[in-house]
Coordinates of C-alpha atoms and ligand atoms in Angstrom, one line a residue:
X87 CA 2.7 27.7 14.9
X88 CA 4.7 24.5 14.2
X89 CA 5.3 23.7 11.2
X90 CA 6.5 19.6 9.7
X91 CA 10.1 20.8 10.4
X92 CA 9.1 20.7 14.3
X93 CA 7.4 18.0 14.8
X94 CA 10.2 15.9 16.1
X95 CA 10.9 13.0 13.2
X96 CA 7.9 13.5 11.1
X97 CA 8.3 10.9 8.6
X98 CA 7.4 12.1 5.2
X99 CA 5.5 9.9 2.7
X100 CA 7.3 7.0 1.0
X101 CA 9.3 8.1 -2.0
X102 CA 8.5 4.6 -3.7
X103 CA 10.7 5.5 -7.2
X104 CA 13.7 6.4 -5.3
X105 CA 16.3 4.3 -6.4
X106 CA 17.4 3.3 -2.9
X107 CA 14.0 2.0 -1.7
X108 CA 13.5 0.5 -5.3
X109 CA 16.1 -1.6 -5.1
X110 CA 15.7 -2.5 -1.4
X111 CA 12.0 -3.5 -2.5
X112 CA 12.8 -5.2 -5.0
X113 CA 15.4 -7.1 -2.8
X114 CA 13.1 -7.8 -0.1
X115 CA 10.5 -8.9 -2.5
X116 CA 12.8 -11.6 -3.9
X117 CA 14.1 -12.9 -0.8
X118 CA 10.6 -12.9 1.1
X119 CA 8.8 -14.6 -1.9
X120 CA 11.8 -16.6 -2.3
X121 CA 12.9 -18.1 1.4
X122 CA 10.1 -16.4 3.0
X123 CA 7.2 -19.0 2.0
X124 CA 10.2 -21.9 3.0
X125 CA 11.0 -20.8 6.6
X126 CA 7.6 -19.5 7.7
X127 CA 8.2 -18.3 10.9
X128 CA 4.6 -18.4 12.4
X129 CA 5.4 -22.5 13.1
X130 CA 8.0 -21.1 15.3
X131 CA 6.3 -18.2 16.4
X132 CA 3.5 -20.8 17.8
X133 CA 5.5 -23.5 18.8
X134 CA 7.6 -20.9 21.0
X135 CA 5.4 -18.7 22.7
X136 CA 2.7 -19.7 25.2
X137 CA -1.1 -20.6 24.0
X138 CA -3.1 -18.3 23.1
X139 CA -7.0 -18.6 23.7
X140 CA -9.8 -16.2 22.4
X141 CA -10.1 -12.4 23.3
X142 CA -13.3 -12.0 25.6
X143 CA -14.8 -8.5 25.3
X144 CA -18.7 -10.2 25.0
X145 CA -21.3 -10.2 26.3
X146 CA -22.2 -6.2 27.2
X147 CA -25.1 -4.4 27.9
X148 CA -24.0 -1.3 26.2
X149 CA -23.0 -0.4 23.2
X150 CA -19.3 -1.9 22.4
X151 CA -17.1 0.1 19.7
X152 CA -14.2 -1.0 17.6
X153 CA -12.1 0.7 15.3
X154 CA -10.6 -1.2 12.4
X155 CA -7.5 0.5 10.7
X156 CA -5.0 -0.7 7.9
X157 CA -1.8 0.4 6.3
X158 CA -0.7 2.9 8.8
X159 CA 2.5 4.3 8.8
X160 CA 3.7 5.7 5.8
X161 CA 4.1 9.8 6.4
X162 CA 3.5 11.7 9.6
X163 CA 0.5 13.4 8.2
X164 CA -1.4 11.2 6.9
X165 CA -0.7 8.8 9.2
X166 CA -0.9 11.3 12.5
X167 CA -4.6 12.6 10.9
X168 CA -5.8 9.2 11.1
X169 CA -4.5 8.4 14.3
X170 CA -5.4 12.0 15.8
X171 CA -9.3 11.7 15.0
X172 CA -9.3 7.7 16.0
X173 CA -8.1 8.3 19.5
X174 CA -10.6 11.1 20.3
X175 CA -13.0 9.5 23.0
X176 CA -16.0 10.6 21.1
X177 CA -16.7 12.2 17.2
X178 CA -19.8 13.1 15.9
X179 CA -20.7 12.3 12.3
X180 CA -23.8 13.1 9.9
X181 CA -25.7 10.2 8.2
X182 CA -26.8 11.2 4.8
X183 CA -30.4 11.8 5.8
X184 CA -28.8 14.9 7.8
X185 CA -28.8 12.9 11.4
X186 CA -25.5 13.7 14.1
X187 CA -24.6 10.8 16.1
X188 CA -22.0 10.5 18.3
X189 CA -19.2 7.5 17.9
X190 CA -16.9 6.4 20.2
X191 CA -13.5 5.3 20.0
X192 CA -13.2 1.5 20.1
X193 CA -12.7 -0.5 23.0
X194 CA -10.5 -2.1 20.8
X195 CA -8.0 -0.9 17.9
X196 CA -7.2 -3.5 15.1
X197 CA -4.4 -2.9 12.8
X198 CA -5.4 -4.9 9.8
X199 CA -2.6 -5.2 7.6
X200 CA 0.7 -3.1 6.4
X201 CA 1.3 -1.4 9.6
X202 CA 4.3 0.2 8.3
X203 CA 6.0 1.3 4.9
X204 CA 8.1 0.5 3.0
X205 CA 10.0 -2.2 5.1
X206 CA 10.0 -3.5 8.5
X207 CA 12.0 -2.8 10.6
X208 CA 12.2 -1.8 15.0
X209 CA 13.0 1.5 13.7
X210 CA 10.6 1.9 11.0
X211 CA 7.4 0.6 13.5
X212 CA 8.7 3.2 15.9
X213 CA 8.8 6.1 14.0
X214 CA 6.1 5.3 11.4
X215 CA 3.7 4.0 13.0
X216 CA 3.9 4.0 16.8
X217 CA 5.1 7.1 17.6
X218 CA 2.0 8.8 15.8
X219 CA -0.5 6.8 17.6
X220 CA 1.2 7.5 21.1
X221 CA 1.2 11.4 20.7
X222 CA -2.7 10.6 19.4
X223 CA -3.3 8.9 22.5
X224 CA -1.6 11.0 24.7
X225 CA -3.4 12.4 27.9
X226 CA -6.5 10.1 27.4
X227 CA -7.4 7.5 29.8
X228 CA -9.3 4.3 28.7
X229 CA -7.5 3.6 25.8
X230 CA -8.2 0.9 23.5
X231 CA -6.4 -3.0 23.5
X232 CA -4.6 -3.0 20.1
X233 CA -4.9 -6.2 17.6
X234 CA -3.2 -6.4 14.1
X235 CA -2.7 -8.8 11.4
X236 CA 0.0 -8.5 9.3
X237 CA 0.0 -7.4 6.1
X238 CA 2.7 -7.8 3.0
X239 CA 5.0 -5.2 4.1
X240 CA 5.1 -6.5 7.4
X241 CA 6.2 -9.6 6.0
X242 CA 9.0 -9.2 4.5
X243 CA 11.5 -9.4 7.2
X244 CA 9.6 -13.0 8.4
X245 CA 7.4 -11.0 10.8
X246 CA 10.2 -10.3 13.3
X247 CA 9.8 -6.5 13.8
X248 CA 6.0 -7.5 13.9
X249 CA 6.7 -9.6 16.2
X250 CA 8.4 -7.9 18.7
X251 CA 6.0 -4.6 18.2
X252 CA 2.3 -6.5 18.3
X253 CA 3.0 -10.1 19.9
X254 CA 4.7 -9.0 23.2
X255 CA 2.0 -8.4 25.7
X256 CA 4.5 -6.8 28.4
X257 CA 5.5 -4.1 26.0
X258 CA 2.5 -2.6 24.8
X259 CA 2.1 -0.3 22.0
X260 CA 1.6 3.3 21.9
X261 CA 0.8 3.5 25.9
X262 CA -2.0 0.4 24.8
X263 CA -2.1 -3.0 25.6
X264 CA -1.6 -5.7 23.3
X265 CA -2.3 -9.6 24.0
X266 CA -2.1 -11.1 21.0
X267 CA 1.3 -13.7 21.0
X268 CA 0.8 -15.3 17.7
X269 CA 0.1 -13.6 14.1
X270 CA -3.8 -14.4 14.5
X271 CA -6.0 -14.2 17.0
X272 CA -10.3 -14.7 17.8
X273 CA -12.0 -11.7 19.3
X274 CA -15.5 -12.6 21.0
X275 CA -17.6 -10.1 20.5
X276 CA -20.9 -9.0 21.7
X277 CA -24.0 -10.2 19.9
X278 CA -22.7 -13.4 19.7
X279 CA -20.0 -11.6 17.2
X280 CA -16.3 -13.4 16.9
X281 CA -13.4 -11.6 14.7
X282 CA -11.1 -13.8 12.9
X283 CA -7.9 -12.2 12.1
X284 CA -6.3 -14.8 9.5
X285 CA -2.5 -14.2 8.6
X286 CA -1.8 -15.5 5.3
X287 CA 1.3 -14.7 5.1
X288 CA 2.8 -13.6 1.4
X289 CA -0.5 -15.0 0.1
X290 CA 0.0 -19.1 1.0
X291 CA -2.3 -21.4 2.8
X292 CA -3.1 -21.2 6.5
X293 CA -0.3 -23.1 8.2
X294 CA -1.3 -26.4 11.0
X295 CA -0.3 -24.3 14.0
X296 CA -3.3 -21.6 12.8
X297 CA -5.5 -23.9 11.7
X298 CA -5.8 -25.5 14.9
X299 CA -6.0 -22.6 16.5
X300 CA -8.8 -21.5 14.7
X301 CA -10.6 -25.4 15.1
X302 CA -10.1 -24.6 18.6
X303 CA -12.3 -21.3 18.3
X304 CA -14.7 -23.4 16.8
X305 CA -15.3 -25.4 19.3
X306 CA -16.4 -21.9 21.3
X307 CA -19.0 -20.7 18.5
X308 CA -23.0 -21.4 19.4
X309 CA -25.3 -22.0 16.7
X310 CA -25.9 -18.2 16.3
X311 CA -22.6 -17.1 16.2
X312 CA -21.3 -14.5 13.3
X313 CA -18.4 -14.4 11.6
X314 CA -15.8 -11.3 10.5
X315 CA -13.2 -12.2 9.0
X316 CA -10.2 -9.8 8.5
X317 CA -7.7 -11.1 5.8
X318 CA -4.4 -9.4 4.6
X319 CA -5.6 -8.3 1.4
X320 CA -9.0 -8.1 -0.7
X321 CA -8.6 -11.1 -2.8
X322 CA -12.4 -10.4 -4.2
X323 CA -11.0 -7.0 -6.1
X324 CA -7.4 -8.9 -6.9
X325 CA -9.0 -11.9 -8.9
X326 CA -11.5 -9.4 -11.1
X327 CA -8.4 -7.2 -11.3
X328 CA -5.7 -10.3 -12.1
X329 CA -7.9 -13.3 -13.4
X330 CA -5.5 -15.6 -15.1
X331 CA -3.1 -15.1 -12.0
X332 CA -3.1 -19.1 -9.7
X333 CA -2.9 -16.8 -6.5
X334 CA -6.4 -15.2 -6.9
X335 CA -7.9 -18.0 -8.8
X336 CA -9.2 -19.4 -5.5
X337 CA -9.1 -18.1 -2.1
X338 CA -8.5 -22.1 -0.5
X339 CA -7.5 -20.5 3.0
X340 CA -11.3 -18.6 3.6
X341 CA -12.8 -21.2 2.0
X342 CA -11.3 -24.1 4.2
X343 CA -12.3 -21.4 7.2
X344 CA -16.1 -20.9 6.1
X345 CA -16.6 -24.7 5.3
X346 CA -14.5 -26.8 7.1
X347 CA -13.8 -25.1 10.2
X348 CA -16.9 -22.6 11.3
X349 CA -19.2 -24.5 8.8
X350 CA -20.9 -21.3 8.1
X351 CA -20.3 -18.1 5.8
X352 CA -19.1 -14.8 7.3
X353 CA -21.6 -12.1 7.1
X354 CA -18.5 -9.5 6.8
X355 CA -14.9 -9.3 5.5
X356 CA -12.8 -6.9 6.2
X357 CA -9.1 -5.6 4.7
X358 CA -6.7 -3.3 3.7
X359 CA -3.8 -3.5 1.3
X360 CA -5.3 -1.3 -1.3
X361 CA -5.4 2.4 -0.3
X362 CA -8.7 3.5 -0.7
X363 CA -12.4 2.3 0.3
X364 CA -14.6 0.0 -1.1
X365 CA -18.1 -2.2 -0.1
X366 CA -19.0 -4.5 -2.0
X367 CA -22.4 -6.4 -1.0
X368 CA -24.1 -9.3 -1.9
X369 CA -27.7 -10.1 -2.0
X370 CA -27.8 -11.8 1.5
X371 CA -26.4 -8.7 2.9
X372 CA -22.7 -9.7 3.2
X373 CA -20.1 -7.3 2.8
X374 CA -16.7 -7.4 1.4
X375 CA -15.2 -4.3 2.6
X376 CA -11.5 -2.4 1.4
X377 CA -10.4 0.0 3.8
X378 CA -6.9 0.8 3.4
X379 CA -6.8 4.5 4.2
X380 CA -5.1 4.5 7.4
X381 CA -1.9 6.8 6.3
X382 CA -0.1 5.4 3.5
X383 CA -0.8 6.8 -0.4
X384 CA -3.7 7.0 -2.1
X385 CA -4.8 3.9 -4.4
X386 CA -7.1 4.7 -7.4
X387 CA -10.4 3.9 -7.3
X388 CA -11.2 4.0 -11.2
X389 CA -8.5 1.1 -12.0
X390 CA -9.3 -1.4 -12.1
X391 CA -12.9 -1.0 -12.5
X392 CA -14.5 -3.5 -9.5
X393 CA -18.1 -2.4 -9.6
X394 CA -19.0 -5.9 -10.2
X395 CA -17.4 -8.8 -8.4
X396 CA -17.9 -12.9 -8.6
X397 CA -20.5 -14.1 -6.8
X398 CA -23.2 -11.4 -7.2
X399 CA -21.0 -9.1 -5.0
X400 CA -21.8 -5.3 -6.0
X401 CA -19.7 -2.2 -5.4
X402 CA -22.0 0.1 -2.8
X403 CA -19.5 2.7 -1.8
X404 CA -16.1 4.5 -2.8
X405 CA -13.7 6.7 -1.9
X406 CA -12.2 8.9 -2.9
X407 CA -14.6 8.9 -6.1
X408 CA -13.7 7.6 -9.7
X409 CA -13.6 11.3 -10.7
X410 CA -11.6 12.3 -7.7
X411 CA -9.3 9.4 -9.2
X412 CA -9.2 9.8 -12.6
X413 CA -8.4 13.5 -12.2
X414 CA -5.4 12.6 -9.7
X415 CA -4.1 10.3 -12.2
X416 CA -3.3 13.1 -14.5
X417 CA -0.3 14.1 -11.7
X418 CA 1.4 11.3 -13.4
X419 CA 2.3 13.7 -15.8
X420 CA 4.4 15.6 -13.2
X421 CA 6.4 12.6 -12.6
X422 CA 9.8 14.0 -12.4
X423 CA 9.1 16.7 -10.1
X424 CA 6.8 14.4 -7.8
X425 CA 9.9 11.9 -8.2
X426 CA 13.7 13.7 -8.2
X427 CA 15.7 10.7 -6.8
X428 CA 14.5 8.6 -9.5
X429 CA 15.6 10.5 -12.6
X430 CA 19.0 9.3 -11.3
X431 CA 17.9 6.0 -13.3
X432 CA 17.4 7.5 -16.6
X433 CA 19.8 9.5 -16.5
X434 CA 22.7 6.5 -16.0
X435 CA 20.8 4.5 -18.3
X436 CA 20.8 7.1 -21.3
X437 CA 24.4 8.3 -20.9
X438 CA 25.8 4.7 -20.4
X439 CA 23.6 3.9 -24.1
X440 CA 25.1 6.5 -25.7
X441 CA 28.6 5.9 -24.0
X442 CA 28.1 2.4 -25.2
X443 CA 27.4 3.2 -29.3
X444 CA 30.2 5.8 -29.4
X445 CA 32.5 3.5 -29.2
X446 CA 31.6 1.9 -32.3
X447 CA 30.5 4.5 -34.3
X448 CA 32.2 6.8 -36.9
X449 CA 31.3 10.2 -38.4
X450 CA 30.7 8.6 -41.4
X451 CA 27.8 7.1 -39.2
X452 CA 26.7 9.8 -37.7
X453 CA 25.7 11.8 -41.3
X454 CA 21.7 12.4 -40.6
X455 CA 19.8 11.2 -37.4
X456 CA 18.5 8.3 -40.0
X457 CA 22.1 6.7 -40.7
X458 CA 23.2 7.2 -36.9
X459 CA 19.9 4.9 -36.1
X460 CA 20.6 2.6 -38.5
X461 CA 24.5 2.3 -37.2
X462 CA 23.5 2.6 -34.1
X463 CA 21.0 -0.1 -34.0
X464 CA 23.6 -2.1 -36.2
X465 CA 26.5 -1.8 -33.3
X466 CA 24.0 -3.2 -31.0
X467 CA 24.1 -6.5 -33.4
X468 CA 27.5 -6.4 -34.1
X469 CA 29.1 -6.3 -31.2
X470 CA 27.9 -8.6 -27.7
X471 CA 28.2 -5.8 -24.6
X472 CA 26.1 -3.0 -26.8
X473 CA 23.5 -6.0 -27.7
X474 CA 23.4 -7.7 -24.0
X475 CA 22.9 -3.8 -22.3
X476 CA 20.1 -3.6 -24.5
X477 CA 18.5 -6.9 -23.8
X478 CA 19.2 -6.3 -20.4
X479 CA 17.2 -2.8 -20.7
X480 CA 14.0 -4.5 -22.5
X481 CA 14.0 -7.6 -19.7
X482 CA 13.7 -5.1 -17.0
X483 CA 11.1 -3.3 -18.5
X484 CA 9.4 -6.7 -19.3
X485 CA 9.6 -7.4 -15.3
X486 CA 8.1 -4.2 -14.2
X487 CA 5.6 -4.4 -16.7
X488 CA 1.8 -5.3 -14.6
X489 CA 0.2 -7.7 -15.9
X490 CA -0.3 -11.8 -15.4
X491 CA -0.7 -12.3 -19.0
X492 CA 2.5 -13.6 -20.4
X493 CA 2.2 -11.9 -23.8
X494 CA 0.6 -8.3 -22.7
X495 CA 3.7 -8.4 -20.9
X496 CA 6.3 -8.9 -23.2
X497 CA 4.4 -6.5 -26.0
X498 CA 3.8 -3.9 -22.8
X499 CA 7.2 -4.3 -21.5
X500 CA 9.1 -4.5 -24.8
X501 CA 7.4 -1.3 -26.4
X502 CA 8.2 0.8 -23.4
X503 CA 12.0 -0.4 -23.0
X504 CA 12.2 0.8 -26.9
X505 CA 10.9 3.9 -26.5
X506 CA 13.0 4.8 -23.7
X507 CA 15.8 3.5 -25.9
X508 CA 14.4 5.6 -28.9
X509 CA 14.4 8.6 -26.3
X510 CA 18.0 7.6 -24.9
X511 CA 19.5 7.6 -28.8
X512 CA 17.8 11.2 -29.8
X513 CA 19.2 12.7 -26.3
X514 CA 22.2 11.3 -27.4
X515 CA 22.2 12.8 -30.7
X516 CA 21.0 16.4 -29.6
X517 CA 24.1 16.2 -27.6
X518 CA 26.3 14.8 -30.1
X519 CA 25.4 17.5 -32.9
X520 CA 25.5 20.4 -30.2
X521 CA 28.8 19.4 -28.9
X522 CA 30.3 19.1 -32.8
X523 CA 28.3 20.9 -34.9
X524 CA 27.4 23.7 -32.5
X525 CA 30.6 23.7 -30.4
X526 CA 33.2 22.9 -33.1
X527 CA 34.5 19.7 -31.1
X528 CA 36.2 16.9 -32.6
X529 CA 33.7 13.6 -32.3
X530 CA 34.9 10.8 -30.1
X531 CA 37.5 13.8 -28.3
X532 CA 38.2 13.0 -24.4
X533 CA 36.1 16.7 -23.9
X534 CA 33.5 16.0 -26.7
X535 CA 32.5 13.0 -25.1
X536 CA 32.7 14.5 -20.9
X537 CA 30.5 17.1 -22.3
X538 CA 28.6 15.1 -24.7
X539 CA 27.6 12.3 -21.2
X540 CA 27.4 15.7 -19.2
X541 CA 24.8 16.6 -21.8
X542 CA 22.9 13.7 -22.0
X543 CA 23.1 12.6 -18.3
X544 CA 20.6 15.4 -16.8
X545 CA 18.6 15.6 -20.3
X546 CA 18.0 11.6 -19.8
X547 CA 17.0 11.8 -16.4
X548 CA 14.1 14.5 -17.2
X549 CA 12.9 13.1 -20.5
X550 CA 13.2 9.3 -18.9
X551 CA 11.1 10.4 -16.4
X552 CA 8.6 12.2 -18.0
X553 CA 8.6 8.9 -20.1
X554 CA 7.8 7.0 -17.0
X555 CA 5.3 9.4 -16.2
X556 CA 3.3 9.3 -19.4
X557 CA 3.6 5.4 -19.3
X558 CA 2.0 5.0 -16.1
X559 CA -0.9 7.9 -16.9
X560 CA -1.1 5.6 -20.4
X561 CA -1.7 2.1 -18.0
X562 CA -3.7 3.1 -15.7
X563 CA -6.0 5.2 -17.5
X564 CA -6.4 3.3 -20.9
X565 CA -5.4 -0.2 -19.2
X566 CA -6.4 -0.3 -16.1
X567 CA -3.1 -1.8 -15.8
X568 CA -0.1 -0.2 -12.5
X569 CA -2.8 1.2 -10.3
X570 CA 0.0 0.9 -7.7
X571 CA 3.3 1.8 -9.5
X572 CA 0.9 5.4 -11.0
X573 CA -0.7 6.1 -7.5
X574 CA 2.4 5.5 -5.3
X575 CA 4.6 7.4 -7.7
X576 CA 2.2 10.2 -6.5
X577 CA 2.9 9.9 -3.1
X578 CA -0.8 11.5 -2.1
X579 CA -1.4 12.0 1.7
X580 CA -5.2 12.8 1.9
X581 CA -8.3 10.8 1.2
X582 CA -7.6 9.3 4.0
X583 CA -10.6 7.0 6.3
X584 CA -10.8 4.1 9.0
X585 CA -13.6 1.9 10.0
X586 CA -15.6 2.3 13.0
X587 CA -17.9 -0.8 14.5
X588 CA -20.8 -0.8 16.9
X589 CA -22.4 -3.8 18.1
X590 CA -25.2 -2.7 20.1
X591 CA -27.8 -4.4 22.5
X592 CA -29.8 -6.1 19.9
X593 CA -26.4 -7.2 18.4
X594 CA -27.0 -5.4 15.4
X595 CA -23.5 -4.5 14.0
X596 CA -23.2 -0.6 12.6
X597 CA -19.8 -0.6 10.2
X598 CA -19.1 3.5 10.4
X599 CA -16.9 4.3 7.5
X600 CA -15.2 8.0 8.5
X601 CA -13.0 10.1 5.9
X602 CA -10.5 12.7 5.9
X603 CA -10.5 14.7 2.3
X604 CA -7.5 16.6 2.9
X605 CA -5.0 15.6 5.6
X606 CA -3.3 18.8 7.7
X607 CA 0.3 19.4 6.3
X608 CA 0.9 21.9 9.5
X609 CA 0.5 20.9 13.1
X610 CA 0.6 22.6 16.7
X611 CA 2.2 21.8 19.9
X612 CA -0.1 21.3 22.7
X613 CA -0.8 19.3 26.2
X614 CA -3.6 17.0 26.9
X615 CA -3.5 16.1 30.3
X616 CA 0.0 17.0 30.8
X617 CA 1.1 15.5 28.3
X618 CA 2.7 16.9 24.7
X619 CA 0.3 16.4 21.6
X620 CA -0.5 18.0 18.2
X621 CA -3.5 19.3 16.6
X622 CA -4.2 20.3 13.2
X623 CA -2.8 24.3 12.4
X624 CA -3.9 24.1 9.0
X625 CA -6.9 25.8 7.8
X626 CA -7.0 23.5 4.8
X627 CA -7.3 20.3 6.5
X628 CA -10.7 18.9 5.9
X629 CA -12.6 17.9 9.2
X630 CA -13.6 14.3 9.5
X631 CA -16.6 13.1 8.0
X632 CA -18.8 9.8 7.1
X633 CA -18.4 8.2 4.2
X634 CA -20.9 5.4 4.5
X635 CA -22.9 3.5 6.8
X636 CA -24.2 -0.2 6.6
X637 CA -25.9 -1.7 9.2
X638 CA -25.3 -6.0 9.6
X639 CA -27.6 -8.6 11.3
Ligands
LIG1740 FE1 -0.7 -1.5 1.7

């Protein structure tokens, strides 16, 4: 038996509150939404590579597959499952009327968005996400031509590690073959079928280079042709989610696509970005389809509640289910213990409050727990450094409040940052009555105060991050509100799923939506063909099953 510890570099998941990858996403985040939407990289990307033309893999007589897959790369697990079942040649699935049928792996592999976690980088690609598709596809023959889009997270280093891992058609990917030289690309499909795989970059317009690109595929589509469209992220669940945010307001890009350069509607849209899987369905039979369970953690699927969309557009399938969801949400209340690293926060922030009041406080202050809140809350007036460390504390809570409403914000942000500081001052004064009352220590002593911050430095870190915890249960469960800050805190491998596509000889298109309920956490060393491979060596790993079926004309 092999167990994680074996497998060489198994990546575990993201640990999304740690301080260091907080602050390094909060950094990226700035600089990409800051420069990144000034130096967009794609015009050079275009201007310096050679043109690129459509992707022929129409017309066929048989049936043609295609797997569709986004945000890979997060843990080995999770990611590895995914990767494991989707290189199989063939895997048989049940319909819900009790049928088997036999799928087969795509002819072609898209990547639709946030191939890797948290941050780009050569490294990060190799180990995240390429490394577990290349021991997947180890030993087969025939193996798929690989596609992606980026997504977010694969923005924000400008697309460079993208770049260099999906746009250089002499490298390859995983032992596959790649073609693509630009961000976008237009697969021709059987059936008279073309994929469009936009790249929006951190949400703004299309840029010339693209456009034209895609007027140019225009120019190839007959009267019949039919349109999927894969975009970064599904801006159909963000605007019900976010509707006073300008970003989801209007989706300008698709529109400008579907009118102005296609002239016709797509009959299917596909994405990733949230972690879970939704269909939503019109009365004309498009779908709007979420599939983001391709490795990294588990979205919720209760919050926000999407069951009915603009445009007529109805929810028709989910997973993992609301229950499933609103159950996991309850984890949050294990937040320090799902989370170590980040009750290194809390902890500084506590002890450097109560460092900070100390100073300005006297016994005669510190009487009763009522007069030490009223002096405390005095100092912070009084005296500039106290009062500034607390506005600071309230503004940050005010920035990582979720919402685009201006005023939930500030009453959401402000009412948390106080009751961590409510929290921070009774720590504080358990500490300070233990270490002079209890112990016999003079206040403001060199020792009273080491063991007074020595106190309250561990105490802070637990009760700030079971404070965190209850918070995010509180959003997302009364709110609606941090669906990713209370799922990714979680860190939850399984529920994981891809999309499978058949377009067969009547060009019918079959959209094959297959699940994993519980990822393997132990894995064994085998050989496929000579060459070294895993398979699952854990009994309760669930085996891979379909989710939902929709058939598209
Ligand atoms: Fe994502």
């Amino acid at each position: 038996m092999v167990r994680r510890r074996d497998v060489p570099k198994a990546r575990r998941m993201v640990g999304w509150f740690d301080p260091q990858v907080l602050a390094q996403s909060a950094w990226l985040v700035a600089v990409s939404n800051v420069f990144g939407r000034h130096s967009d990289s794609r015009l050079i990307e275009a201007l310096a590579t050679q043109r690129q033309g459509e992707f022929d893999y129409g017309p066929s007589s048989e049936d043609f597959w295609l797997d569709f897959v986004c945000d890979t790369g997060d843990g080995w697990d999770s990611t590895y499952a995914v990767a494991h079942h989707l290189a199989a040649p063939t895997l048989d699935v049940v319909h819900a009327g009790g049928e088997q049928e036999t799928t087969r792996r795509g002819r072609v592999l898209v990547f639709g968005g946030d191939e890797v976690y948290p941050y780009p980088s050569r490294l990060e690609y190799e180990s995240r996400t390429e490394r577990p598709y290349r021991k997947a596809f180890a030993g087969y023959t025939d193996l798929p031509d690989i596609f992606a889009v980026p997504g977010n997270h694969d923005w924000y280093d400008s697309l460079v590690a993208f770049s260099r891992t999906f746009c250089r058609p002499e490298r390859g990917f995983a032992g596959c073959k790649t073609h693509q030289t630009r961000s976008y690309f237009a697969l021709r499909l059987p059936g008279d079928w073309w994929l469009i795989a936009v790249d929006l970059q951190l949400g703004s317009e299309l840029d010339e280079p693209q456009a034209r690109y895609f007027q140019d595929i225009a120019k190839l589509l007959t009267e019949r042709s039919k349109l999927i469209i894969c975009v970064p992220e599904p801006r159909w669940i963000l605007e019900v989610a976010y509707p006073k945010h300008a970003s989801y307001t209007e989706d300008a890009a698709i529109a400008f696509l579907e009118n102005e350069v296609f002239g016709r509607r797509a009959r299917v849209f596909l994405t990733g970005d949230r972690h879970f899987y939704k269909r939503h369905e019109n009365a004309e039979g498009t779908q709007k389809i979420t599939s983001g369970g391709g490795g990294a953690f588990l979205h919720p699927t209760h919050a926000p509640q999407t069951h009915q969309l603009r445009d007529g557009f109805v929810q028709r399938a989910v997973f993992p289910d609301e229950a499933t969801s609103r159950r996991l949400a309850w984890r949050n209340w294990l937040f320090p213990f799902l989370n170590p690293y980040y009750m290194i926060l809390p902890a500084f922030v506590y002890a450097q409050s109560a460092w900070l009041a100390s100073e300005h406080l006297q016994p005669d202050d510190l009487t009763d727990i009522g007069t030490a809140f009223v002096s405390t809350v005095g100092a912070a007036i009084r005296y500039p450094l106290d009062g500034m460390w607390l506005l600071g504390i309230i503004a940050a809570f005010v920035f990582f409040t979720d919402t685009h409403v201006r005023w939930w914000r500030i009453i959401g942000g402000v009412s948390h940052a106080l009751a961590q500081l409510c929290a921070a001052f009774v720590v504080g004064w358990c500490a300070y009555r233990f270490t002079t009352e209890t112990l016999g220590m003079r206040y403001a002593s060199p020792t009273q105060l080491l063991l007074s911050g020595a106190i309250t430095f561990p105490l802070g870190g637990v009760v700030g991050g079971f404070m965190m915890g209850a918070y995010l249960f509180v959003s997302v469960h009364v709110f609606g509100r941090h669906s990713n800050e209370a799922f990714s805190s979680l860190r939850i491998a399984d529920y994981k799923q891809w999309l499978r596509l058949r377009i067969d000889g009547d060009g019918a298109l079959s959209i094959y939506c297959i699940g994993i309920d519980r990822v393997p956490r132990r894995w064994r060393r085998t050989q496929r063909g000579g060459a070294p491979t895993y398979v699952s060596d854990d009994p309760k790993a669930s085996p891979p099953r379909l989710l939902d079926f929709v058939r598209v004309r």
